Coordinates of C-alpha atoms in Angstrom, one line a residue:
M1 CA 21.4 -15.8 -30.7
R2 CA 17.9 -17.6 -30.3
G3 CA 20.0 -19.8 -27.6
I4 CA 21.2 -17.1 -25.4
H5 CA 17.3 -15.7 -25.7
F6 CA 15.6 -18.8 -24.8
L7 CA 18.8 -18.9 -21.8
V8 CA 17.4 -15.4 -20.7
A9 CA 14.3 -16.6 -20.5
V10 CA 14.5 -19.5 -18.9
L11 CA 16.8 -17.2 -15.9
A12 CA 13.9 -14.9 -15.9
M13 CA 11.1 -17.8 -14.9
V14 CA 13.6 -19.6 -12.6
A15 CA 15.7 -17.3 -10.5
P16 CA 13.1 -15.6 -8.6
F17 CA 12.1 -18.5 -7.1
L18 CA 15.5 -18.4 -6.0
F19 CA 15.3 -16.1 -4.0
M20 CA 11.5 -16.0 -2.9
K21 CA 11.5 -16.9 1.2
E22 CA 8.3 -17.0 2.7
K23 CA 6.0 -15.3 -0.2
A24 CA 5.9 -14.3 -3.5
T25 CA 6.5 -10.9 -4.7
M26 CA 6.9 -8.2 -7.4
A27 CA 10.1 -9.2 -8.6
V28 CA 8.7 -13.3 -8.5
Y29 CA 5.9 -12.0 -11.3
G30 CA 8.2 -9.5 -13.0
G31 CA 10.7 -12.1 -13.8
L32 CA 7.8 -14.5 -15.2
F33 CA 6.1 -11.9 -16.7
Y34 CA 9.6 -11.2 -19.1
G35 CA 10.5 -15.2 -18.9
Y36 CA 6.9 -15.9 -21.1
T37 CA 7.0 -12.7 -23.4
T38 CA 10.6 -13.4 -24.5
F39 CA 10.3 -17.4 -24.6
N40 CA 6.4 -16.4 -26.8
K41 CA 8.1 -14.0 -28.9
L42 CA 10.8 -16.6 -29.8
F43 CA 9.3 -19.8 -29.9
V44 CA 5.5 -18.9 -30.5
L45 CA 5.5 -18.5 -34.6
D46 CA 2.0 -19.2 -35.2
S47 CA -0.2 -17.4 -32.1
S48 CA -2.9 -19.1 -33.7
A49 CA -1.5 -21.9 -32.8
Y50 CA -1.0 -21.1 -28.9
A51 CA -4.1 -22.4 -26.6
S52 CA -4.8 -20.5 -24.2
K53 CA -8.0 -19.8 -22.3
A54 CA -8.3 -15.8 -22.6
T55 CA -9.5 -16.5 -25.9
Y56 CA -12.5 -15.7 -27.0
G57 CA -15.0 -15.6 -30.1
K58 CA -13.1 -14.2 -33.0
G59 CA -9.2 -13.8 -33.2
L60 CA -6.8 -14.1 -30.2
A61 CA -5.3 -12.4 -27.4
S62 CA -1.9 -10.9 -28.0
A63 CA 1.0 -12.6 -27.0
E64 CA 2.0 -10.0 -24.3
Y65 CA -1.6 -10.8 -22.6
I66 CA -0.8 -14.2 -23.4
S67 CA 2.0 -14.6 -21.2
F68 CA 0.5 -12.1 -18.8
E69 CA -1.9 -14.6 -18.0
N70 CA 0.4 -17.8 -17.5
A71 CA 2.8 -15.5 -15.1
V72 CA 0.1 -14.2 -12.4
R73 CA -1.7 -18.0 -13.1
L74 CA 1.3 -19.5 -11.8
F75 CA 2.3 -16.3 -9.3
I76 CA -1.2 -17.0 -7.6
E77 CA -0.6 -20.5 -7.1
F78 CA 2.4 -20.0 -5.5
S79 CA 2.1 -17.1 -3.8
G80 CA -1.1 -19.0 -1.9
V81 CA -3.7 -16.4 -1.9
G82 CA -6.5 -17.4 -0.6
P83 CA -9.7 -17.0 1.5
T84 CA -8.5 -14.8 4.1
V85 CA -8.4 -11.6 4.2
E86 CA -3.8 -11.6 4.6
S87 CA -3.8 -13.1 1.9
V88 CA -5.4 -10.4 -0.6
R89 CA -3.8 -8.2 2.4
R90 CA -0.6 -8.9 0.8
A91 CA -1.6 -10.1 -3.0
I92 CA -2.3 -6.8 -3.7
D93 CA 0.3 -5.2 -2.1
D94 CA 2.9 -7.8 -4.0
F95 CA 1.0 -6.4 -7.1
A96 CA 1.6 -2.7 -6.9
L97 CA 4.5 -1.1 -9.1
P98 CA 5.6 2.4 -7.6
V99 CA 4.3 5.5 -9.0
Q100 CA 5.1 7.2 -11.9
S101 CA 8.7 9.4 -10.8
H102 CA 7.6 12.5 -12.3
V103 CA 3.9 12.0 -10.6
E104 CA 3.7 14.3 -7.4
V105 CA 1.8 13.0 -3.9
T106 CA 0.8 14.9 -1.5
A107 CA -0.7 12.8 1.9
F108 CA -3.1 14.8 4.2
N109 CA -5.9 13.4 6.8
I110 CA -9.9 13.9 6.0
S111 CA -11.9 14.5 9.8
Y112 CA -15.5 14.3 10.2
P113 CA -17.7 12.9 13.2
G114 CA -17.6 9.2 12.2
G115 CA -13.9 9.0 12.5
V116 CA -10.1 10.6 10.2
F117 CA -8.8 8.6 7.1
P118 CA -5.8 9.5 5.1
V119 CA -6.2 10.4 1.4
E120 CA -3.7 11.8 -1.1
W121 CA -3.2 13.9 -3.7
V122 CA -1.7 12.9 -6.8
Y123 CA -1.4 15.4 -9.9
T124 CA 1.5 16.2 -12.5
N125 CA 0.1 19.5 -14.6
A126 CA -3.2 20.6 -13.3
T127 CA -4.0 23.4 -15.4
S128 CA -7.7 23.3 -12.8
D129 CA -9.2 22.7 -10.0
K130 CA -11.4 20.1 -11.8
V131 CA -10.6 16.4 -10.2
L132 CA -11.1 12.9 -10.7
V133 CA -11.7 10.9 -7.3
Y134 CA -10.8 7.5 -7.3
F135 CA -11.8 4.5 -5.0
H136 CA -9.4 1.9 -5.3
G137 CA -10.4 -2.1 -5.5
G138 CA -10.3 -4.8 -2.8
G139 CA -13.6 -6.6 -1.9
Y140 CA -14.0 -3.1 1.1
M141 CA -11.5 -5.3 2.9
A142 CA -7.5 -5.0 0.9
G143 CA -6.7 -1.9 -1.3
N144 CA -4.8 1.3 0.1
A145 CA -3.4 4.7 -2.1
N146 CA -0.5 2.9 -2.7
S147 CA -2.0 0.2 -4.2
H148 CA -4.1 2.1 -7.2
R149 CA -1.5 4.9 -7.0
R150 CA 0.2 4.2 -10.0
F151 CA -2.7 4.2 -12.1
L152 CA -4.1 7.3 -10.7
G153 CA -1.1 8.9 -11.6
Y154 CA -1.3 7.7 -15.1
L155 CA -4.8 8.9 -15.6
V156 CA -4.5 12.4 -13.7
D157 CA -1.6 12.8 -16.2
K158 CA -3.1 12.4 -19.0
L159 CA -6.0 14.2 -18.0
H160 CA -4.1 17.5 -16.3
V161 CA -6.6 17.4 -13.5
K162 CA -5.8 16.1 -9.4
G163 CA -6.0 13.4 -8.2
L164 CA -7.5 12.6 -4.8
N165 CA -6.7 9.1 -3.6
V166 CA -9.3 7.7 -1.3
D167 CA -7.5 5.4 1.1
Y168 CA -11.0 4.8 3.0
R169 CA -11.2 2.3 5.9
L170 CA -11.7 -1.6 5.3
L171 CA -12.5 -4.7 7.1
P172 CA -13.1 -6.1 9.2
E173 CA -11.2 -3.7 11.7
F174 CA -14.1 -1.2 10.4
P175 CA -17.1 -2.6 9.5
M176 CA -19.8 -1.4 7.0
P177 CA -21.0 1.0 6.2
I178 CA -17.3 3.0 7.7
G179 CA -15.8 2.4 4.9
V180 CA -18.5 4.3 2.9
E181 CA -19.3 6.4 5.1
D182 CA -15.4 8.1 4.4
C183 CA -15.8 8.0 0.5
F184 CA -18.8 10.2 1.0
A185 CA -16.6 12.7 3.4
A186 CA -14.1 12.5 1.2
Y187 CA -16.4 14.0 -1.5
R188 CA -18.0 16.2 0.6
Y189 CA -14.9 17.5 2.0
L190 CA -14.1 19.1 -1.9
I191 CA -16.6 20.8 -2.1
E192 CA -18.1 22.1 1.1
E193 CA -14.1 22.3 2.7
L194 CA -12.4 23.2 -0.6
N195 CA -15.0 24.5 -2.9
V196 CA -14.8 22.5 -6.0
S197 CA -17.8 22.7 -7.3
P198 CA -19.2 19.9 -8.1
N199 CA -19.8 20.3 -12.0
N200 CA -15.2 19.8 -12.1
I201 CA -15.7 16.4 -9.7
V202 CA -15.6 12.7 -11.6
L203 CA -15.6 9.2 -8.8
A204 CA -14.1 6.7 -10.1
G205 CA -13.0 3.6 -8.2
D206 CA -12.8 -0.6 -10.0
S207 CA -14.5 -3.8 -7.9
A208 CA -15.3 -3.1 -5.1
G209 CA -14.1 1.1 -5.6
G210 CA -16.6 0.8 -8.1
A211 CA -18.9 -0.3 -6.1
L212 CA -18.5 2.9 -3.5
V213 CA -18.9 5.1 -6.8
L214 CA -22.7 4.0 -6.3
H215 CA -22.6 4.7 -3.0
T216 CA -21.6 7.6 -2.5
L217 CA -24.1 8.7 -5.6
L218 CA -26.8 7.8 -3.8
L219 CA -25.8 9.4 -0.9
A220 CA -24.9 12.5 -1.7
R221 CA -29.0 11.5 -3.7
D222 CA -30.7 11.1 -0.4
R223 CA -29.2 13.3 1.7
G224 CA -29.5 16.8 -0.6
V225 CA -25.8 16.9 -1.4
P226 CA -25.3 18.2 -5.0
L227 CA -24.0 15.5 -7.8
P228 CA -21.1 15.4 -9.6
S229 CA -20.1 15.9 -12.2
G230 CA -20.0 12.1 -13.0
G231 CA -19.1 8.5 -12.3
V232 CA -16.7 5.8 -13.6
M233 CA -16.9 2.0 -12.2
L234 CA -14.6 -0.1 -13.7
S235 CA -15.7 -3.5 -12.8
P236 CA -18.0 -2.8 -10.3
F237 CA -18.8 -5.1 -7.0
T238 CA -22.6 -3.9 -6.7
D239 CA -24.8 -7.4 -6.5
L240 CA -23.7 -9.4 -4.0
S241 CA -26.3 -12.4 -4.4
L242 CA -23.9 -13.4 -7.3
N243 CA -27.5 -14.4 -9.4
Y244 CA -25.7 -13.8 -13.0
S245 CA -24.5 -16.2 -15.5
S246 CA -21.0 -14.9 -15.4
F247 CA -20.4 -15.8 -12.5
N248 CA -19.4 -19.5 -13.5
D249 CA -19.5 -19.3 -17.4
N250 CA -16.6 -17.6 -17.0
A251 CA -15.0 -19.4 -14.5
P252 CA -11.6 -20.5 -16.4
T253 CA -11.7 -17.5 -18.1
D254 CA -10.8 -15.0 -15.1
F255 CA -7.0 -15.5 -14.3
V256 CA -7.7 -12.6 -11.1
L257 CA -10.4 -13.5 -9.6
S258 CA -12.2 -17.1 -8.6
P259 CA -16.4 -18.0 -8.2
S260 CA -15.0 -19.6 -5.0
Q261 CA -13.0 -16.0 -4.5
L262 CA -15.5 -14.0 -4.6
A263 CA -18.2 -16.1 -2.9
W264 CA -15.7 -15.7 0.4
T265 CA -15.4 -12.2 -0.2
A266 CA -19.1 -11.5 -0.2
E267 CA -19.6 -13.8 2.9
T268 CA -17.4 -11.5 4.4
I269 CA -18.7 -8.1 3.6
L270 CA -22.5 -9.2 4.0
S271 CA -21.6 -10.8 7.1
S272 CA -25.7 -12.0 9.3
A273 CA -27.4 -9.4 6.2
N274 CA -29.3 -10.0 3.5
S275 CA -27.4 -10.5 -0.5
S276 CA -29.8 -7.7 -1.3
D277 CA -29.9 -5.1 1.3
P278 CA -29.2 -2.5 -0.7
R279 CA -26.8 -0.7 2.2
F280 CA -24.2 -4.1 0.9
S281 CA -25.7 -4.2 -2.4
P282 CA -26.2 -0.9 -4.0
Y283 CA -27.7 -2.9 -7.1
F284 CA -30.3 -3.1 -5.3
A285 CA -31.2 0.6 -4.8
D286 CA -32.7 3.2 -6.7
L287 CA -31.1 3.9 -8.9
S288 CA -33.4 7.0 -10.7
G289 CA -31.5 10.1 -10.1
L290 CA -27.7 9.9 -11.1
P291 CA -25.5 11.8 -12.7
P292 CA -23.6 10.0 -16.2
V293 CA -21.5 7.0 -15.8
L294 CA -19.4 4.8 -18.1
I295 CA -19.6 1.1 -16.6
Q296 CA -16.0 -0.7 -18.1
V297 CA -16.2 -4.7 -17.8
A298 CA -14.5 -7.6 -19.1
Q299 CA -16.1 -10.1 -21.8
L300 CA -14.1 -12.6 -19.8
E301 CA -14.6 -11.8 -16.2
V302 CA -16.8 -13.6 -13.7
L303 CA -17.7 -9.7 -12.5
R304 CA -19.4 -8.8 -15.7
D305 CA -22.6 -9.7 -15.4
D306 CA -23.3 -7.6 -12.7
G307 CA -21.9 -4.1 -14.4
V308 CA -24.1 -5.3 -17.8
N309 CA -27.0 -5.6 -15.0
L310 CA -26.0 -2.3 -13.5
S311 CA -25.9 -0.9 -16.6
K312 CA -29.3 -2.5 -17.5
K313 CA -31.0 -0.9 -14.6
I314 CA -29.6 2.4 -14.3
K315 CA -31.0 3.2 -18.1
A316 CA -34.2 1.8 -16.9
A317 CA -34.2 4.5 -13.9
G318 CA -33.7 7.1 -16.5
G319 CA -30.2 7.1 -16.4
D320 CA -27.3 7.6 -18.6
V321 CA -24.6 5.1 -18.5
V322 CA -22.5 4.2 -21.2
L323 CA -21.0 0.5 -20.5
Q324 CA -18.1 -0.6 -22.4
V325 CA -17.9 -4.3 -22.8
E326 CA -14.2 -5.0 -23.8
K327 CA -13.1 -8.5 -25.5
F328 CA -11.0 -9.4 -23.6
G329 CA -9.5 -8.7 -20.6
S330 CA -10.1 -10.5 -16.9
H331 CA -10.9 -9.1 -13.9
M332 CA -9.8 -5.5 -13.4
L333 CA -7.7 -5.3 -17.0
P334 CA -7.4 -1.5 -17.0
M335 CA -4.8 -2.0 -13.2
M336 CA -2.7 -4.6 -16.4
F337 CA -2.0 -1.0 -18.5
D338 CA 1.6 -1.6 -18.0
F339 CA 1.6 -4.9 -19.4
V340 CA -0.9 -5.9 -22.4
P341 CA -2.6 -4.1 -25.2
E342 CA -5.5 -4.8 -24.3
A343 CA -5.4 -3.2 -21.2
L344 CA -4.0 0.0 -22.4
Q345 CA -6.6 0.0 -24.6
S346 CA -9.2 -0.1 -22.4
V347 CA -7.8 2.8 -20.1
S348 CA -7.7 4.8 -23.9
K349 CA -11.6 4.3 -23.7
I350 CA -11.7 5.5 -20.0
V351 CA -8.9 8.4 -21.1
D352 CA -11.2 9.1 -23.7
Y353 CA -15.1 9.0 -21.0
L354 CA -13.0 11.7 -19.0
Q355 CA -11.9 14.1 -21.4
L356 CA -16.4 14.8 -22.2
H357 CA -16.5 16.3 -18.6
F358 CA -12.5 17.5 -18.1
G359 CA -12.7 19.6 -20.9
T360 CA -8.9 18.3 -22.2
V361 CA -8.1 17.5 -25.7
E362 CA -5.0 15.6 -25.9
S363 CA -5.7 12.4 -27.6
S364 CA -5.5 8.7 -25.9
S365 CA -5.0 6.7 -28.8
K366 CA -1.4 7.1 -29.4
C367 CA -0.5 7.2 -25.5
P368 CA 3.0 4.7 -25.0
L369 CA 2.6 1.1 -23.4
G370 CA 2.5 1.5 -20.2
Y371 CA 5.6 4.5 -18.4

């Protein structure tokens, strides 16, 4: 029987490449993940003997995490993800999973003096007018509503609220600060056009989307618009100077985002601007007068210190901030919730935090591994 499982595992790892044409796809990634997981469960009897870059401090990452890391590293190697806008967009699109079957999506456009951009409602069993506004990551140049719809669907299903998935306009076709203004316009649309109370709104986002949360909070404060109930920033990319230790120290352990990729992203965003300009690096803005925020980072990611330093600066400015540093995990750990227990645990903490703002009571501690 072990021999049969071994053949299935090898086939799962090899077969996707037989059908791959010009680029790797989610099928390749899924096959690699299944094959590695099966192989590890069959033949890695003592996980402590399985050397992995995912180890940190005491204890080891789960077998699922190790398998996932190996699969993603191979995916990135074979798909040719490099420092071009096109390759980054393709990689994020290829990793996107379909939204859960029971999640409803209603798309529409928001128009304001700065232009028009698409958004969508994402919801299941919303029982109130409370809204979780989500800004996707992707370095301001990649990602879209589709790439993060499944993650938002999971959150709103647990929280019984509506999600507003903001498909803001991207670089380089739309230079900064157009994307920032789109996100601010989406927030204003809720409170001014739909009359949603700011107390019933939380802004959330990952990576560049986390920075967009901060950008939007700062614009609301500076322009006299009522602030939302809170903000959630996951692995935020707010300091484009990259002047922190995790940028280099975590290069071996972050299997999603390399220092070279991050440096190229920062240069592309800045163009000729200074990295300490708060219009591009909101970390350098005055951070006083913000609502409560959650910042979650992974111990092993290159952007870890961006979030850690941001939490310190907000706290020094008198703000209410909760910092969660996940013991394991690469960049974008929560997005891996379908596959690895460490990611699901990090998402459970996000849900628990949001429950404080939305008043929902369902426990997230026993939610199943993915959908």
